[in-house]
Coordinates of C-alpha atoms in Angstrom, one line a residue:
M1 CA 27.3 -14.9 -12.6
L2 CA 24.2 -15.4 -10.5
A3 CA 23.4 -17.1 -7.3
T4 CA 21.3 -19.5 -5.3
T5 CA 17.6 -18.8 -5.1
S6 CA 14.6 -19.9 -3.2
P7 CA 11.0 -19.2 -4.2
A8 CA 9.9 -15.7 -3.6
E9 CA 7.3 -13.2 -4.5
P10 CA 5.4 -14.7 -7.4
R11 CA 3.8 -12.7 -10.1
V12 CA 0.6 -12.4 -12.0
S13 CA 0.1 -15.2 -14.4
S14 CA -1.1 -13.4 -17.5
H15 CA 0.4 -11.1 -20.1
K16 CA -2.5 -10.8 -22.5
T17 CA -5.4 -10.1 -20.2
R18 CA -4.4 -6.9 -18.3
P19 CA -7.1 -4.5 -17.2
F20 CA -6.0 -0.8 -17.0
S21 CA -2.9 -1.1 -19.2
L22 CA -0.8 2.0 -19.9
I23 CA 0.3 4.3 -22.7
G24 CA 3.0 2.6 -24.7
F25 CA 2.3 -0.7 -23.0
N26 CA -0.6 -2.8 -24.0
R27 CA -3.3 -0.3 -25.1
P28 CA -3.2 2.9 -27.1
I29 CA -3.8 6.3 -25.4
K30 CA -7.1 6.8 -27.3
S31 CA -8.7 3.6 -25.9
V32 CA -7.5 4.5 -22.4
V33 CA -9.0 8.0 -22.6
E34 CA -12.2 6.7 -24.1
S35 CA -12.6 4.0 -21.4
W36 CA -12.1 6.5 -18.6
S37 CA -14.3 9.1 -20.2
G38 CA -17.1 6.5 -20.6
L39 CA -16.7 5.5 -17.0
S40 CA -16.8 9.2 -15.8
V41 CA -19.9 9.9 -17.9
G42 CA -21.7 6.9 -16.6
L43 CA -21.0 7.7 -13.0
A44 CA -21.9 11.3 -13.6
Q45 CA -25.4 10.3 -14.8
G46 CA -25.8 8.2 -11.7
F47 CA -24.9 11.2 -9.5
L48 CA -27.5 13.4 -11.3
G49 CA -30.2 10.8 -10.6
S50 CA -29.2 9.7 -7.1
F51 CA -25.9 9.7 -5.2
M52 CA -26.6 6.4 -3.7
E53 CA -27.2 4.9 -7.1
T54 CA -23.7 6.1 -8.0
M55 CA -22.2 4.4 -5.0
R56 CA -23.8 1.1 -6.2
V57 CA -22.3 1.8 -9.7
A58 CA -18.9 2.3 -8.1
L59 CA -19.2 -0.9 -6.1
L60 CA -20.2 -2.7 -9.3
C61 CA -17.0 -1.3 -11.0
I62 CA -14.9 -2.6 -8.2
L63 CA -16.4 -6.0 -8.4
M64 CA -15.8 -5.9 -12.2
L65 CA -12.2 -5.0 -11.4
A66 CA -12.0 -8.0 -9.1
C67 CA -13.4 -10.3 -11.9
G68 CA -10.9 -8.8 -14.3
F69 CA -8.0 -9.7 -12.0
R70 CA -9.3 -13.2 -11.6
V71 CA -9.6 -13.6 -15.3
G72 CA -6.1 -12.2 -15.8
A73 CA -4.7 -14.5 -13.2
D74 CA -6.4 -17.8 -14.1
G75 CA -7.6 -17.5 -17.7
R76 CA -4.4 -18.3 -19.5
D77 CA -3.7 -22.0 -20.1
R78 CA 0.1 -22.6 -20.3
R79 CA 0.9 -25.8 -22.2
Y80 CA 4.1 -26.6 -24.0
K81 CA 5.5 -29.2 -26.3
E82 CA 9.0 -30.6 -26.0
G83 CA 11.4 -28.0 -27.4
D84 CA 8.9 -25.1 -27.1
R85 CA 10.4 -21.8 -26.0
V86 CA 9.2 -20.9 -22.5
P87 CA 9.4 -17.1 -21.7
L88 CA 12.1 -16.0 -19.4
Y89 CA 12.4 -12.4 -18.3
A90 CA 15.0 -10.6 -16.3
N91 CA 13.5 -7.9 -14.1
K92 CA 15.8 -6.0 -11.7
V93 CA 18.8 -6.1 -9.3
G94 CA 19.3 -4.3 -6.1
P95 CA 20.7 -4.4 -2.5
F96 CA 19.1 -7.1 -0.4
H97 CA 18.3 -4.9 2.5
N98 CA 17.0 -1.9 0.5
P99 CA 13.8 -3.1 -1.2
S100 CA 13.0 0.3 -2.8
E101 CA 16.5 0.7 -4.3
T102 CA 16.3 -1.5 -7.4
Y103 CA 17.9 -1.0 -10.8
R104 CA 17.5 -2.4 -14.3
F105 CA 19.0 -5.8 -14.9
Y106 CA 21.4 -4.7 -17.6
D107 CA 22.7 -1.8 -15.6
L108 CA 25.4 -4.2 -14.4
P109 CA 27.7 -5.8 -17.0
F110 CA 25.9 -9.0 -17.5
C111 CA 25.7 -11.1 -20.7
S112 CA 22.9 -9.7 -22.9
P113 CA 21.2 -10.9 -26.1
D114 CA 21.8 -9.1 -29.3
H115 CA 18.5 -7.2 -29.2
V116 CA 17.1 -6.5 -25.8
T117 CA 13.4 -6.2 -25.9
E118 CA 11.4 -4.7 -23.0
K119 CA 8.2 -6.3 -22.0
K120 CA 5.0 -4.2 -22.0
E121 CA 3.6 -3.9 -18.5
A122 CA 0.4 -2.7 -16.8
L123 CA -0.1 0.2 -14.5
G124 CA 0.4 -1.7 -11.2
E125 CA 3.6 -3.4 -12.5
V126 CA 5.2 -0.1 -13.4
L127 CA 4.2 1.4 -10.0
N128 CA 5.8 -1.7 -8.4
G129 CA 9.1 -0.9 -10.1
D130 CA 9.1 -3.9 -12.5
R131 CA 11.1 -3.5 -15.7
L132 CA 11.1 -6.8 -17.5
V133 CA 13.5 -7.5 -20.4
D134 CA 14.5 -10.6 -22.3
A135 CA 17.0 -12.8 -20.4
P136 CA 20.0 -14.3 -22.2
Y137 CA 19.3 -17.9 -21.1
E138 CA 17.4 -20.4 -23.3
L139 CA 15.3 -22.7 -21.2
N140 CA 13.2 -24.6 -23.8
F141 CA 10.7 -27.0 -22.5
R142 CA 12.2 -30.4 -21.3
E143 CA 15.6 -29.7 -23.0
E144 CA 18.4 -30.5 -20.7
K145 CA 21.8 -28.9 -21.0
R146 CA 25.0 -30.1 -19.3
S147 CA 27.1 -26.9 -19.5
K148 CA 26.1 -24.3 -22.0
S149 CA 28.4 -21.3 -22.6
L150 CA 26.4 -18.1 -22.2
C151 CA 29.1 -15.6 -23.3
K152 CA 32.7 -14.7 -22.9
K153 CA 33.0 -11.2 -21.5
S154 CA 36.0 -8.9 -21.0
L155 CA 35.4 -6.9 -17.8
S156 CA 37.1 -3.6 -17.5
K157 CA 38.3 -2.0 -14.3
K158 CA 35.1 0.0 -14.1
D159 CA 33.0 -3.2 -14.7
V160 CA 34.9 -5.0 -12.0
G161 CA 34.3 -2.1 -9.6
K162 CA 30.6 -2.2 -10.3
L163 CA 30.3 -5.9 -9.7
R164 CA 32.5 -5.8 -6.5
D165 CA 30.3 -3.0 -5.1
A166 CA 27.2 -5.1 -5.9
V167 CA 28.6 -8.1 -4.2
S168 CA 29.6 -6.1 -1.1
K169 CA 26.0 -4.8 -0.8
D170 CA 24.5 -8.2 -1.2
Y171 CA 22.9 -7.5 -4.5
Y172 CA 20.2 -9.9 -5.6
F173 CA 18.6 -10.5 -9.0
Q174 CA 15.0 -11.2 -10.0
M175 CA 13.7 -13.2 -13.0
Y176 CA 10.5 -14.8 -14.1
Y177 CA 10.2 -18.1 -15.9
D178 CA 6.7 -18.9 -17.1
D179 CA 5.6 -16.3 -14.5
L180 CA 7.4 -18.3 -11.7
P181 CA 9.8 -16.1 -9.8
L182 CA 13.6 -16.6 -9.5
W183 CA 15.7 -14.8 -6.9
G184 CA 19.3 -15.1 -6.0
F185 CA 22.6 -13.4 -5.2
L186 CA 25.3 -12.3 -7.7
G187 CA 28.2 -13.5 -5.6
R188 CA 29.6 -13.8 -2.1
I189 CA 32.3 -12.5 0.2
K190 CA 34.9 -15.0 1.4
K191 CA 37.0 -14.1 4.5
D192 CA 40.4 -15.7 4.9
K193 CA 40.7 -17.8 8.1
P194 CA 44.2 -16.6 9.2
D195 CA 43.3 -12.9 8.7
S196 CA 39.6 -12.3 9.0
S197 CA 40.0 -8.6 8.2
K198 CA 40.9 -9.5 4.6
S199 CA 38.0 -10.5 2.3
K200 CA 37.7 -11.8 -1.2
Y201 CA 34.9 -10.8 -3.5
L202 CA 33.7 -13.7 -5.6
L203 CA 31.4 -13.4 -8.6
F204 CA 29.4 -16.5 -9.6
K205 CA 29.9 -17.4 -13.2
H206 CA 27.9 -20.6 -13.5
I207 CA 24.3 -21.3 -12.4
H208 CA 22.2 -24.4 -12.7
F209 CA 18.4 -24.3 -13.4
E210 CA 16.4 -27.2 -12.0
I211 CA 12.9 -27.2 -13.5
L212 CA 10.0 -29.4 -12.4
Y213 CA 7.2 -30.3 -14.8
N214 CA 3.9 -32.2 -14.9
G215 CA 2.9 -33.3 -18.3
D216 CA 3.0 -30.3 -20.6
R217 CA 3.2 -27.7 -17.9
V218 CA 5.9 -26.0 -15.8
I219 CA 5.3 -26.5 -12.1
E220 CA 8.5 -25.2 -10.3
I221 CA 11.9 -23.8 -11.0
N222 CA 15.0 -23.5 -8.7
V223 CA 18.3 -22.0 -9.5
Q224 CA 21.6 -22.7 -7.8
A225 CA 25.1 -21.3 -8.2
D226 CA 28.2 -23.4 -8.0
P227 CA 30.5 -21.7 -5.5
N228 CA 33.5 -23.6 -7.0
L229 CA 32.9 -21.9 -10.3
S230 CA 33.5 -18.3 -9.4
V231 CA 35.9 -15.5 -10.3
D232 CA 37.8 -13.3 -7.9
I233 CA 37.0 -9.6 -8.4
T234 CA 38.8 -8.2 -5.4
D235 CA 41.4 -6.3 -7.3
D236 CA 40.8 -3.5 -9.8
K237 CA 42.1 -5.1 -12.9
E238 CA 40.7 -6.3 -16.2
I239 CA 39.6 -9.9 -16.3
N240 CA 38.1 -12.2 -18.9
V241 CA 35.2 -14.3 -17.7
E242 CA 33.2 -17.1 -19.4
F243 CA 29.7 -17.3 -18.0
S244 CA 27.8 -20.5 -18.4
Y245 CA 24.7 -22.3 -17.2
S246 CA 23.1 -25.8 -17.1
V247 CA 19.5 -27.0 -17.1
S248 CA 17.9 -30.2 -15.7
W249 CA 14.3 -31.3 -15.8
K250 CA 12.4 -33.5 -13.3
K251 CA 8.9 -34.8 -13.3
T252 CA 6.5 -34.0 -10.4
E253 CA 3.0 -35.0 -9.4
V254 CA 2.1 -31.5 -8.2
P255 CA -0.9 -30.2 -10.3
F256 CA -0.7 -27.0 -12.2
E257 CA -3.4 -25.4 -10.0
K258 CA -1.3 -25.8 -6.9
R259 CA 2.1 -24.7 -8.3
M260 CA 1.8 -21.3 -6.6
E261 CA 1.2 -22.6 -3.1
K262 CA 4.9 -23.1 -2.5
Y263 CA 5.6 -19.5 -3.4
S264 CA 2.8 -18.1 -1.2
K265 CA 4.3 -19.8 1.8
S266 CA 8.0 -18.8 1.3
S267 CA 9.9 -15.8 0.2
F268 CA 13.5 -15.0 -0.7
L269 CA 13.2 -11.4 0.5
P270 CA 12.7 -10.6 4.2
H271 CA 9.0 -9.5 4.3
H272 CA 8.4 -9.9 8.1
L273 CA 4.8 -10.9 7.3
E274 CA 4.4 -13.3 10.2
I275 CA 1.3 -12.7 12.3
H276 CA 1.9 -12.1 16.0
W277 CA -1.3 -13.7 17.3
F278 CA -0.3 -13.3 21.0
S279 CA 0.3 -9.6 20.6
I280 CA -3.0 -9.2 18.7
V281 CA -5.0 -11.1 21.3
N282 CA -3.3 -9.3 24.1
S283 CA -4.1 -5.9 22.6
C284 CA -7.8 -6.9 22.0
V285 CA -8.2 -8.2 25.6
T286 CA -6.6 -5.0 26.9
V287 CA -9.0 -2.8 24.9
L288 CA -12.0 -4.9 25.9
L289 CA -11.0 -4.7 29.6
L290 CA -10.5 -0.9 29.5
T291 CA -13.7 -0.5 27.5
G292 CA -15.6 -2.5 30.1
F293 CA -14.1 -0.5 33.0
L294 CA -15.0 2.8 31.3
A295 CA -18.5 1.6 30.5
T296 CA -19.0 0.4 34.1
I297 CA -17.9 3.8 35.5
L298 CA -20.1 5.8 33.1
M299 CA -23.1 3.6 33.7
R300 CA -22.9 4.2 37.4
V301 CA -22.6 8.0 36.9
L302 CA -25.6 7.9 34.5
K303 CA -27.6 5.8 36.8
N304 CA -27.1 8.3 39.7
D305 CA -28.1 11.1 37.4
F306 CA -31.2 9.2 36.3
N307 CA -32.2 8.6 39.9
K308 CA -31.5 12.2 40.9
Y309 CA -33.4 13.9 38.1
S310 CA -36.4 11.5 38.2
H311 CA -36.7 11.7 42.0
D312 CA -38.3 15.1 41.9
E313 CA -39.1 16.2 38.4
E314 CA -41.1 19.3 39.5
S315 CA -38.1 21.0 41.2
I316 CA -35.5 19.9 38.7
E317 CA -35.1 23.4 37.3
D318 CA -34.2 24.8 40.7
Q319 CA -31.4 22.3 41.1
E320 CA -27.8 23.2 40.4
E321 CA -26.6 21.7 37.1
T322 CA -24.3 18.7 37.6
G323 CA -23.1 15.7 35.7
W324 CA -24.3 15.6 32.1
K325 CA -26.5 18.7 32.5
Y326 CA -23.4 20.7 33.2
L327 CA -21.9 19.8 29.8
N328 CA -25.0 19.6 27.6
G329 CA -24.8 23.2 26.3
D330 CA -21.3 22.9 25.0
V331 CA -20.9 19.4 23.7
F332 CA -22.4 19.9 20.2
R333 CA -20.9 23.4 19.6
F334 CA -19.7 23.8 16.1
P335 CA -15.9 23.9 15.6
K336 CA -14.3 27.1 14.6
N337 CA -12.5 25.7 11.5
K338 CA -15.6 24.3 9.8
S339 CA -14.1 23.9 6.4
L340 CA -10.9 22.0 7.6
F341 CA -13.0 19.9 10.0
S342 CA -15.4 18.9 7.3
S343 CA -12.6 18.1 4.8
I344 CA -10.9 15.9 7.4
I345 CA -14.2 14.0 7.8
G346 CA -14.7 13.7 4.1
S347 CA -11.2 12.5 3.3
G348 CA -11.1 10.1 6.2
T349 CA -14.4 8.6 5.1
Q350 CA -13.0 8.0 1.6
L351 CA -9.9 6.4 3.0
L352 CA -12.0 4.2 5.3
A353 CA -14.1 3.1 2.3
L354 CA -10.9 2.5 0.3
T355 CA -9.5 0.3 3.1
I356 CA -12.8 -1.7 3.4
F357 CA -12.9 -2.3 -0.4
I358 CA -9.2 -3.4 -0.4
F359 CA -9.9 -5.9 2.4
L360 CA -13.0 -7.2 0.6
L361 CA -11.0 -7.8 -2.6
A362 CA -8.3 -9.5 -0.6
L363 CA -10.8 -11.8 1.1
V364 CA -12.2 -12.9 -2.3
G365 CA -8.7 -13.8 -3.5
V366 CA -7.9 -11.0 -5.8
F367 CA -4.5 -10.2 -4.4
Y368 CA -2.4 -13.3 -4.9
P369 CA 1.1 -13.3 -3.5
Y370 CA 2.5 -13.6 -7.0
N371 CA 0.0 -11.1 -8.6
R372 CA 2.5 -8.3 -9.3
G373 CA 1.0 -4.8 -9.3
A374 CA -2.6 -5.9 -8.6
L375 CA -2.7 -4.0 -5.2
F376 CA -1.3 -0.8 -6.7
T377 CA -3.8 -0.9 -9.6
A378 CA -6.6 -1.5 -7.1
L379 CA -5.5 1.4 -4.9
V380 CA -5.4 3.8 -7.8
V381 CA -8.7 2.8 -9.3
I382 CA -10.7 2.4 -6.1
Y383 CA -9.4 5.7 -4.7
A384 CA -10.6 7.4 -7.9
L385 CA -14.0 5.8 -7.8
T386 CA -14.5 6.6 -4.1
S387 CA -13.7 10.3 -4.5
G388 CA -17.4 11.0 -4.7
I389 CA -17.7 9.7 -1.1
A390 CA -15.2 12.4 0.1
G391 CA -17.0 15.2 -1.8
Y392 CA -20.5 14.2 -0.6
T393 CA -19.5 13.6 3.0
A394 CA -17.4 16.8 3.4
T395 CA -19.9 19.1 1.7
S396 CA -23.0 17.7 3.3
F397 CA -21.4 17.9 6.8
Y398 CA -20.1 21.4 6.0
M399 CA -23.6 22.5 5.1
Q400 CA -24.9 21.0 8.4
L401 CA -22.4 23.1 10.2
E402 CA -23.9 26.2 8.5
G403 CA -21.0 26.8 6.3
T404 CA -21.3 29.2 3.3
N405 CA -18.3 28.7 1.1
W406 CA -18.8 25.1 0.0
V407 CA -16.6 25.4 -3.1
R408 CA -13.6 26.3 -1.0
N409 CA -14.4 23.3 1.2
L410 CA -14.6 21.0 -1.8
L411 CA -11.2 22.2 -3.1
L412 CA -9.7 21.7 0.4
T413 CA -11.1 18.2 0.5
G414 CA -9.6 17.3 -2.9
C415 CA -6.1 18.6 -1.8
L416 CA -6.1 17.5 1.8
F417 CA -4.6 14.0 1.1
C418 CA -3.6 14.2 -2.6
G419 CA -1.6 17.4 -2.1
P420 CA 0.9 16.0 0.4
L421 CA 1.0 12.7 -1.5
F422 CA 1.7 14.5 -4.8
L423 CA 4.5 16.6 -3.2
T424 CA 6.1 13.5 -1.7
F425 CA 5.9 11.7 -5.0
C426 CA 7.6 14.6 -6.9
F427 CA 10.5 14.6 -4.4
L428 CA 10.9 10.8 -4.3
N429 CA 10.5 10.4 -8.1
T430 CA 13.3 13.0 -8.5
V431 CA 15.5 11.1 -6.2
A432 CA 14.8 7.9 -8.1
I433 CA 15.7 9.6 -11.4
V434 CA 19.0 10.8 -10.0
Y435 CA 19.8 7.3 -8.9
S436 CA 18.5 5.8 -12.2
A437 CA 16.4 3.4 -10.2
T438 CA 13.4 1.5 -11.4
A439 CA 11.2 3.3 -8.9
A440 CA 11.3 6.4 -11.2
L441 CA 8.0 6.4 -13.1
P442 CA 8.1 7.0 -16.8
F443 CA 6.3 10.0 -18.3
G444 CA 3.6 7.7 -19.8
T445 CA 2.6 6.3 -16.4
I446 CA 2.5 9.8 -14.8
L447 CA 0.3 11.0 -17.7
V448 CA -2.1 8.1 -17.2
I449 CA -2.4 8.8 -13.5
L450 CA -3.1 12.5 -14.3
L451 CA -5.8 11.4 -16.8
I452 CA -7.4 9.2 -14.1
W453 CA -7.3 12.2 -11.7
A454 CA -8.8 14.5 -14.3
L455 CA -11.4 12.3 -15.9
V456 CA -12.5 10.3 -12.9
T457 CA -11.4 11.6 -9.5
S458 CA -12.1 15.3 -10.0
P459 CA -15.6 14.9 -11.7
L460 CA -16.7 12.5 -9.0
L461 CA -15.5 14.8 -6.3
V462 CA -17.4 17.7 -7.8
L463 CA -20.5 15.7 -8.3
G464 CA -20.4 14.3 -4.8
G465 CA -20.0 17.9 -3.5
V466 CA -23.0 19.1 -5.5
A467 CA -25.0 16.1 -4.2
G468 CA -23.9 16.9 -0.6
K469 CA -24.8 20.6 -1.0
N470 CA -28.3 19.7 -2.2
S471 CA -28.9 17.0 0.3
Q472 CA -30.8 19.5 2.6
T473 CA -29.7 17.6 5.7
E474 CA -29.5 19.4 9.0
F475 CA -27.6 18.6 12.1
H476 CA -30.1 17.7 14.9
A477 CA -28.4 17.9 18.2
P478 CA -30.3 16.1 21.0
C479 CA -29.9 19.2 23.2
R480 CA -29.7 23.0 22.8
T481 CA -26.3 24.6 22.5
T482 CA -25.7 27.7 24.7
K483 CA -25.0 31.0 23.1
H484 CA -21.8 31.7 24.9
P485 CA -19.3 28.8 25.3
R486 CA -18.4 27.8 28.8
E487 CA -14.8 28.6 29.8
I488 CA -12.7 25.4 30.1
P489 CA -9.5 25.7 32.1
Q490 CA -6.3 24.7 30.3
L491 CA -4.7 21.5 31.4
P492 CA -1.0 21.6 32.0
C493 CA 1.1 19.8 29.4
L494 CA 2.6 17.0 31.5
P495 CA 4.9 14.3 30.1
W496 CA 2.4 11.6 31.0
R497 CA -0.1 13.1 28.6
I498 CA 2.3 12.5 25.7
T499 CA 3.2 8.9 26.7
S500 CA -0.3 7.8 27.8
G501 CA -1.4 6.6 24.4
G502 CA -0.5 2.9 24.6
G503 CA -3.2 0.3 24.1
G504 CA -6.0 2.3 25.6
K505 CA -5.8 5.5 23.5
A506 CA -8.5 4.2 21.1
I507 CA -11.2 4.2 23.8
E508 CA -10.6 7.7 25.1
L509 CA -13.4 9.9 23.9
F510 CA -13.5 13.7 24.4
F511 CA -16.9 15.1 25.5
S512 CA -16.8 17.5 22.6
A513 CA -17.8 16.8 19.0
G514 CA -14.9 18.7 17.5
L515 CA -11.3 18.6 16.4
L516 CA -10.2 17.1 19.7
S517 CA -12.1 13.9 19.0
V518 CA -10.4 13.8 15.6
L519 CA -7.0 14.2 17.2
C520 CA -7.8 11.5 19.7
G521 CA -8.5 8.9 17.1
G522 CA -6.0 10.1 14.6
S523 CA -3.2 10.0 17.2
T524 CA -2.8 6.3 16.2
G525 CA -1.1 7.5 13.0
I526 CA 1.4 9.4 15.1
F527 CA 2.2 6.3 17.1
I528 CA 2.7 4.3 13.9
F529 CA 5.1 6.9 12.6
F530 CA 7.1 6.6 15.9
Y531 CA 7.2 2.9 15.5
C532 CA 8.5 3.4 11.9
I533 CA 11.4 5.3 13.3
Y534 CA 12.1 2.6 15.8
Y535 CA 11.8 -0.1 13.1
Y536 CA 14.3 1.7 10.9
Q537 CA 16.8 2.1 13.7
A538 CA 16.5 -1.2 15.5
R539 CA 14.8 -3.8 13.3
S540 CA 16.0 -3.2 9.8
D541 CA 19.3 -3.0 7.9
M542 CA 18.2 -0.3 5.5
S543 CA 20.7 2.3 4.5
G544 CA 21.5 4.9 2.0
F545 CA 19.8 8.2 1.1
M546 CA 17.4 6.8 -1.5
Q547 CA 16.0 3.9 0.7
T548 CA 15.7 6.2 3.7
S549 CA 13.9 8.8 1.6
F550 CA 11.5 6.3 0.2
F551 CA 10.8 4.6 3.5
F552 CA 10.1 7.7 5.5
G553 CA 8.5 9.6 2.6
Y554 CA 5.8 7.0 1.9
M555 CA 5.4 5.9 5.5
T556 CA 4.7 9.5 6.4
C557 CA 1.9 9.5 3.8
I558 CA 0.6 6.2 5.1
C559 CA 0.6 7.5 8.7
Y560 CA -1.1 10.7 7.5
G561 CA -3.8 8.6 5.9
F562 CA -4.2 6.7 9.1
F563 CA -4.6 10.0 10.9
L564 CA -7.4 11.1 8.7
M565 CA -9.1 7.7 8.6
L566 CA -8.9 6.9 12.3
G567 CA -9.6 10.6 13.2
T568 CA -12.9 10.3 11.3
V569 CA -13.6 7.0 13.2
G570 CA -12.8 8.8 16.5
F571 CA -15.2 11.7 15.7
R572 CA -18.0 9.4 14.6
A573 CA -17.5 7.3 17.8
S574 CA -17.6 10.4 20.0
L575 CA -20.6 11.8 18.2
L576 CA -22.5 8.5 18.6
F577 CA -21.4 8.1 22.2
N578 CA -22.3 11.7 23.2
S579 CA -25.6 11.6 21.4
S580 CA -26.9 8.6 23.2
P581 CA -27.1 9.8 26.8
K582 CA -28.0 13.3 25.9
S583 CA -31.1 12.2 24.0
C584 CA -32.5 11.1 27.4
K585 CA -34.6 13.2 29.8
V586 CA -31.5 13.7 31.9
V587 CA -30.5 16.7 29.7

C-alpha cells in the first residue's frame, strides 16, 4: 500500500511538554485564557512603569519560550523493553510537488484500526497542517515479523479511482514512529516498453519496516515497498486486495543523542535549502564595491564644499548656495501623509525585531529540523509580544512629526500588516475548507489566535502607543527647514529606472527623509515577489488552484512584510546618512 522512504523532516520529540497548547488539545480553555491574561497584566504593569522595562520583560518571555522548546525537545527519555508498544502515528498524504495541498491520512481507502484516535497537538503543529492519528501497524519494540497481514479490503470503483488519481499525482504519505519521520510513495506508474503511451498504475500492497536500535532506544527507521507485490489499478473495476507488512530489527552503535543528525542532513521532500555561497559572496562584494564608489564620490564632493566654505567664512552668506547648502532646507521636511508614514515605520520596526528574535532563537538551537511547529509557535508568540514596539515607535514618531490624531495613527499601525494578513488567511482558509485539506484551521485554533490578539497584541499595542505619546521626544533636525518647499522637476519614467534595482538598489539613498526613502529600501520586497513568479513558472512543478493560491497568497504577505521591514531600514539609513554631513558647518 505504501512506498519507499528516506529520512525527512523530523519532528519535535515530546508529546507531554508542550508550551502554548490549544483548546481541545492539551490544555483547557480556562488555563489558556488565564495564562495569557496573566502575561498581559504583567506586561501592562511594566509599561506603566517604564516602556524599556517592558521590552526587557518581553525579551525574558522569549528566552523562557526558548527554554520551553528545549525542555520539550530534549526532556523526555524514551526507553522501551522488548515487546513494548512504540507509538506510530499516521499524519497526512498529498501530491509530492504541492507541499501545501495535504489531506488526512484516512481520506484515502487505507486499512484503518477499529477506533481511530486523533492525537492532541499544539498550536504550531496545527498551523503546520499536521493531523496525527493512530496508524494500523503494530511495531512493538524488537519484535520481528516476517509477513503480517494488515487487512483484506474490497476496493470499489470509486476507491480505485481515488487511488489511481493519487498515484498519478505522486502522492506521498507521512508517518511518525517514536517521533522519527517516515515518508514514501503510495505506488508507481509503469510504462510498457513497446508502447510508451500506455501506462499501468500500480499500488503497493506490502511494505517492510527496518528499525535500528541501540540498547533500549529506537535510533532509526526505514521503510521500503516491494515493487513485485503490487496491484494493478489502471482499470475502473472492483478489486480485492490484501495489504501486509513486515518488520526487522538491527542493532546499531549510534547513540540516542545523535539519532536526529541523519534527518537534519537529508530530506524526502524537495526543500531546496542548499546555500549558494558563491552567489552570496558575489552579492556582498558587489554591494561593498558600489558602496565604496559612492562613498568616494561623496567624500570628494564634501571635501570640496568644506574647502570652499572654510576658505572665506566672512563672505559665505553672499555666495550662491551650491552643493549641500542647496538642499539643506528641504531634506528634513515632514511628509504629507504623517500617519501612514509613521505606521510604516512602526510596523517595519516590529517586523525587524521579530526577525532578529527568530534568528537569535535559531542560533541557540530552538528550531530543530524535526521540531514540528516550533517556528510557527514562535512567530505567533513573538509577534504578539513585540506589538508594543510597533505602537511605541509609530506613535512617538508621529508626535515628532507634529501629528495630532495619534489614536487614528495607532489603529492604522495595528491594521497595516495584520489587516492584509487576516484577509489573505480568510480566503486561503476558505479554499482549504473547500478542498478538505489539512491546511484548514479548526475553529479552536482560530479562537486561540483571536484570544492572543485580544489579550496580548492589542493591549501591548495600546500601551506602547500611550508610552510613545507621552515620551515628549522632539525631532531635532541639524538644519532649519524652509517655509516653502523647493520645486523639484519630475523625472521621466524611463524603462531603466524600473530595471535598475539589481544588486545595488540597497545602497541608493534619496536625499529626502520621507516616503521615497521607504520605497527605496522596501523595493526589495517587490523584487522578491518577481522572483516568486519566476520560481513558480521555471523552477517548481507546483500546480492546481489550491497550491497556487497558497503559494502566491502567503508569499505576497511575506513580500509585503519585507517591504515594511526593509523600507524602515531604508528610511533609518537615509536619516542617519543625511543627518551626518548636515550637522557640520557646511550647512
